[in-house]
């Protein structure tokens, strides 16, 4: 007899549905505050349907989009669970704001003759490159 779509799932059922081993779900629970299954007496975990969807989102971000654990945590902190679920537009993880003009001499964007708009664009390109580097390092297992 199949469970209803609204029924809670055991950790083994959740792991099968998400496509990861059980120990990975337990690990993610320690790394992400937003992964919170219901715990019954004796410490048994039960996953609600919305928990399963969040876990699928985490798996997609880590395994398909190449984000790191810290990247997923930062993304959740900045954009919330809707981004984890894929309900928000996909874009690079937010990074600190780009420097505004005027730029000090220690800034990498302090080249003479650059407009504020050009500096902004350089900062955006740098963030994109750093995000790509992070995904590449994650894919290479560094």
PDB file of C-alpha atoms in Angstrom:
ATOM      1  CA  UNK A   1       0.000   0.000   0.000  1.00  0.00           C
ATOM      2  CA  UNK A   2       1.472   3.351  -1.084  1.00  0.00           C
ATOM      3  CA  UNK A   3       1.613   6.325   1.251  1.00  0.00           C
ATOM      4  CA  UNK A   4      -0.394   9.420   0.554  1.00  0.00           C
ATOM      5  CA  UNK A   5       1.585  12.377  -0.838  1.00  0.00           C
ATOM      6  CA  UNK A   6       0.968  14.255   2.442  1.00  0.00           C
ATOM      7  CA  UNK A   7       2.293  11.454   4.658  1.00  0.00           C
ATOM      8  CA  UNK A   8       5.523  11.831   6.609  1.00  0.00           C
ATOM      9  CA  UNK A   9       8.469   9.796   5.351  1.00  0.00           C
ATOM     10  CA  UNK A  10      11.068   7.873   7.340  1.00  0.00           C
ATOM     11  CA  UNK A  11      14.711   8.705   6.743  1.00  0.00           C
ATOM     12  CA  UNK A  12      15.119   5.696   4.440  1.00  0.00           C
ATOM     13  CA  UNK A  13      12.089   6.732   2.376  1.00  0.00           C
ATOM     14  CA  UNK A  14      13.292  10.342   2.263  1.00  0.00           C
ATOM     15  CA  UNK A  15      16.791   9.300   1.209  1.00  0.00           C
ATOM     16  CA  UNK A  16      15.376   7.191  -1.620  1.00  0.00           C
ATOM     17  CA  UNK A  17      13.093   9.993  -2.784  1.00  0.00           C
ATOM     18  CA  UNK A  18      15.854  12.625  -2.683  1.00  0.00           C
ATOM     19  CA  UNK A  19      18.425  10.301  -4.240  1.00  0.00           C
ATOM     20  CA  UNK A  20      21.127  10.402  -1.557  1.00  0.00           C
ATOM     21  CA  UNK A  21      22.196   8.004   1.215  1.00  0.00           C
ATOM     22  CA  UNK A  22      20.686   8.374   4.698  1.00  0.00           C
ATOM     23  CA  UNK A  23      23.942   9.573   6.231  1.00  0.00           C
ATOM     24  CA  UNK A  24      23.957  12.507   3.798  1.00  0.00           C
ATOM     25  CA  UNK A  25      20.556  13.648   5.086  1.00  0.00           C
ATOM     26  CA  UNK A  26      21.880  13.484   8.655  1.00  0.00           C
ATOM     27  CA  UNK A  27      24.979  15.447   7.584  1.00  0.00           C
ATOM     28  CA  UNK A  28      22.933  18.134   5.831  1.00  0.00           C
ATOM     29  CA  UNK A  29      20.877  18.471   8.999  1.00  0.00           C
ATOM     30  CA  UNK A  30      24.072  19.482  10.846  1.00  0.00           C
ATOM     31  CA  UNK A  31      25.132  21.941   8.135  1.00  0.00           C
ATOM     32  CA  UNK A  32      21.842  23.646   7.264  1.00  0.00           C
ATOM     33  CA  UNK A  33      19.570  25.129   9.921  1.00  0.00           C
ATOM     34  CA  UNK A  34      16.658  25.022   7.471  1.00  0.00           C
ATOM     35  CA  UNK A  35      16.795  21.200   7.219  1.00  0.00           C
ATOM     36  CA  UNK A  36      14.605  20.268  10.178  1.00  0.00           C
ATOM     37  CA  UNK A  37      12.799  16.935  10.119  1.00  0.00           C
ATOM     38  CA  UNK A  38      10.334  16.127  12.875  1.00  0.00           C
ATOM     39  CA  UNK A  39      11.951  14.010  15.584  1.00  0.00           C
ATOM     40  CA  UNK A  40       9.814  11.576  17.530  1.00  0.00           C
ATOM     41  CA  UNK A  41      10.570   9.747  20.747  1.00  0.00           C
ATOM     42  CA  UNK A  42      13.797   7.833  20.446  1.00  0.00           C
ATOM     43  CA  UNK A  43      15.191  10.346  17.928  1.00  0.00           C
ATOM     44  CA  UNK A  44      13.507   8.875  14.842  1.00  0.00           C
ATOM     45  CA  UNK A  45      13.363  11.398  12.022  1.00  0.00           C
ATOM     46  CA  UNK A  46      10.269  11.925   9.925  1.00  0.00           C
ATOM     47  CA  UNK A  47      10.283  14.149   6.871  1.00  0.00           C
ATOM     48  CA  UNK A  48       7.269  16.195   5.813  1.00  0.00           C
ATOM     49  CA  UNK A  49       6.556  16.634   2.077  1.00  0.00           C
ATOM     50  CA  UNK A  50       7.944  20.192   2.251  1.00  0.00           C
ATOM     51  CA  UNK A  51      11.142  18.850   3.892  1.00  0.00           C
ATOM     52  CA  UNK A  52      11.580  16.473   0.942  1.00  0.00           C
ATOM     53  CA  UNK A  53      11.234  19.358  -1.517  1.00  0.00           C
ATOM     54  CA  UNK A  54      13.846  21.412   0.367  1.00  0.00           C
ATOM     55  CA  UNK A  55      16.222  18.429   0.382  1.00  0.00           C
ATOM     56  CA  UNK A  56      15.734  17.949  -3.357  1.00  0.00           C
ATOM     57  CA  UNK A  57      16.575  21.629  -3.810  1.00  0.00           C
ATOM     58  CA  UNK A  58      19.739  21.273  -1.723  1.00  0.00           C
ATOM     59  CA  UNK A  59      20.748  18.225  -3.760  1.00  0.00           C
ATOM     60  CA  UNK A  60      20.168  20.122  -7.018  1.00  0.00           C
ATOM     61  CA  UNK A  61      22.230  23.100  -5.840  1.00  0.00           C
ATOM     62  CA  UNK A  62      25.102  20.924  -4.650  1.00  0.00           C
ATOM     63  CA  UNK A  63      25.187  18.259  -7.347  1.00  0.00           C
ATOM     64  CA  UNK A  64      23.850  19.996 -10.459  1.00  0.00           C
ATOM     65  CA  UNK A  65      24.645  23.670  -9.964  1.00  0.00           C
ATOM     66  CA  UNK A  66      27.975  23.000  -8.237  1.00  0.00           C
ATOM     67  CA  UNK A  67      27.516  25.151  -5.152  1.00  0.00           C
ATOM     68  CA  UNK A  68      29.483  24.379  -2.020  1.00  0.00           C
ATOM     69  CA  UNK A  69      27.905  23.717   1.387  1.00  0.00           C
ATOM     70  CA  UNK A  70      28.784  27.262   2.430  1.00  0.00           C
ATOM     71  CA  UNK A  71      27.385  28.558  -0.851  1.00  0.00           C
ATOM     72  CA  UNK A  72      24.022  26.893  -0.225  1.00  0.00           C
ATOM     73  CA  UNK A  73      23.939  28.244   3.339  1.00  0.00           C
ATOM     74  CA  UNK A  74      24.770  31.759   2.097  1.00  0.00           C
ATOM     75  CA  UNK A  75      22.150  31.500  -0.626  1.00  0.00           C
ATOM     76  CA  UNK A  76      19.506  30.497   1.912  1.00  0.00           C
ATOM     77  CA  UNK A  77      20.514  33.300   4.256  1.00  0.00           C
ATOM     78  CA  UNK A  78      20.363  35.898   1.486  1.00  0.00           C
ATOM     79  CA  UNK A  79      17.399  34.690  -0.585  1.00  0.00           C
ATOM     80  CA  UNK A  80      15.472  32.267   1.613  1.00  0.00           C
ATOM     81  CA  UNK A  81      13.986  28.852   1.096  1.00  0.00           C
ATOM     82  CA  UNK A  82      12.186  29.860  -2.123  1.00  0.00           C
ATOM     83  CA  UNK A  83      15.557  30.054  -3.889  1.00  0.00           C
ATOM     84  CA  UNK A  84      16.507  26.646  -2.488  1.00  0.00           C
ATOM     85  CA  UNK A  85      13.259  25.266  -3.877  1.00  0.00           C
ATOM     86  CA  UNK A  86      13.969  26.875  -7.250  1.00  0.00           C
ATOM     87  CA  UNK A  87      10.974  29.213  -7.020  1.00  0.00           C
ATOM     88  CA  UNK A  88      13.094  32.340  -7.320  1.00  0.00           C
ATOM     89  CA  UNK A  89      14.960  33.356 -10.470  1.00  0.00           C
ATOM     90  CA  UNK A  90      18.340  31.703 -10.771  1.00  0.00           C
ATOM     91  CA  UNK A  91      21.285  34.017 -10.515  1.00  0.00           C
ATOM     92  CA  UNK A  92      24.683  34.102  -8.900  1.00  0.00           C
ATOM     93  CA  UNK A  93      24.797  33.893  -5.149  1.00  0.00           C
ATOM     94  CA  UNK A  94      24.839  37.384  -3.684  1.00  0.00           C
ATOM     95  CA  UNK A  95      28.187  38.822  -2.811  1.00  0.00           C
ATOM     96  CA  UNK A  96      29.082  42.052  -1.088  1.00  0.00           C
ATOM     97  CA  UNK A  97      28.084  45.136  -3.084  1.00  0.00           C
ATOM     98  CA  UNK A  98      30.380  46.395  -5.788  1.00  0.00           C
ATOM     99  CA  UNK A  99      32.522  49.388  -4.949  1.00  0.00           C
ATOM    100  CA  UNK A 100      30.998  52.753  -5.680  1.00  0.00           C
ATOM    101  CA  UNK A 101      32.877  55.743  -7.038  1.00  0.00           C
ATOM    102  CA  UNK A 102      35.084  57.256  -5.755  1.00  0.00           C
ATOM    103  CA  UNK A 103      37.430  54.293  -5.390  1.00  0.00           C
ATOM    104  CA  UNK A 104      40.526  54.439  -3.219  1.00  0.00           C
ATOM    105  CA  UNK A 105      44.024  53.794  -4.586  1.00  0.00           C
ATOM    106  CA  UNK A 106      44.125  50.317  -2.979  1.00  0.00           C
ATOM    107  CA  UNK A 107      41.092  49.178  -4.986  1.00  0.00           C
ATOM    108  CA  UNK A 108      41.619  46.925  -8.026  1.00  0.00           C
ATOM    109  CA  UNK A 109      39.112  49.168  -9.829  1.00  0.00           C
ATOM    110  CA  UNK A 110      41.068  52.383  -9.284  1.00  0.00           C
ATOM    111  CA  UNK A 111      42.479  52.518 -12.819  1.00  0.00           C
ATOM    112  CA  UNK A 112      42.482  56.124 -14.029  1.00  0.00           C
ATOM    113  CA  UNK A 113      39.804  57.037 -16.522  1.00  0.00           C
ATOM    114  CA  UNK A 114      37.201  54.458 -15.454  1.00  0.00           C
ATOM    115  CA  UNK A 115      33.675  55.680 -14.929  1.00  0.00           C
ATOM    116  CA  UNK A 116      31.557  54.524 -11.988  1.00  0.00           C
ATOM    117  CA  UNK A 117      29.554  52.373 -14.415  1.00  0.00           C
ATOM    118  CA  UNK A 118      32.722  50.694 -15.730  1.00  0.00           C
ATOM    119  CA  UNK A 119      33.916  50.036 -12.178  1.00  0.00           C
ATOM    120  CA  UNK A 120      30.524  48.515 -11.340  1.00  0.00           C
ATOM    121  CA  UNK A 121      30.716  46.250 -14.398  1.00  0.00           C
ATOM    122  CA  UNK A 122      34.267  45.151 -13.494  1.00  0.00           C
ATOM    123  CA  UNK A 123      33.097  44.288  -9.974  1.00  0.00           C
ATOM    124  CA  UNK A 124      30.231  42.212 -11.427  1.00  0.00           C
ATOM    125  CA  UNK A 125      32.597  40.356 -13.763  1.00  0.00           C
ATOM    126  CA  UNK A 126      34.952  39.669 -10.861  1.00  0.00           C
ATOM    127  CA  UNK A 127      32.077  38.237  -8.798  1.00  0.00           C
ATOM    128  CA  UNK A 128      31.056  36.006 -11.732  1.00  0.00           C
ATOM    129  CA  UNK A 129      34.623  34.750 -12.106  1.00  0.00           C
ATOM    130  CA  UNK A 130      34.922  34.064  -8.368  1.00  0.00           C
ATOM    131  CA  UNK A 131      31.596  32.180  -8.397  1.00  0.00           C
ATOM    132  CA  UNK A 132      32.769  30.099 -11.378  1.00  0.00           C
ATOM    133  CA  UNK A 133      36.054  29.400  -9.595  1.00  0.00           C
ATOM    134  CA  UNK A 134      34.152  28.262  -6.506  1.00  0.00           C
ATOM    135  CA  UNK A 135      31.974  25.906  -8.585  1.00  0.00           C
ATOM    136  CA  UNK A 136      35.058  24.528 -10.365  1.00  0.00           C
ATOM    137  CA  UNK A 137      36.855  23.903  -7.070  1.00  0.00           C
ATOM    138  CA  UNK A 138      33.754  22.172  -5.712  1.00  0.00           C
ATOM    139  CA  UNK A 139      33.561  19.989  -8.818  1.00  0.00           C
ATOM    140  CA  UNK A 140      37.245  19.102  -8.468  1.00  0.00           C
ATOM    141  CA  UNK A 141      36.732  18.266  -4.798  1.00  0.00           C
ATOM    142  CA  UNK A 142      38.992  20.939  -3.348  1.00  0.00           C
TER     143      UNK A 142
END
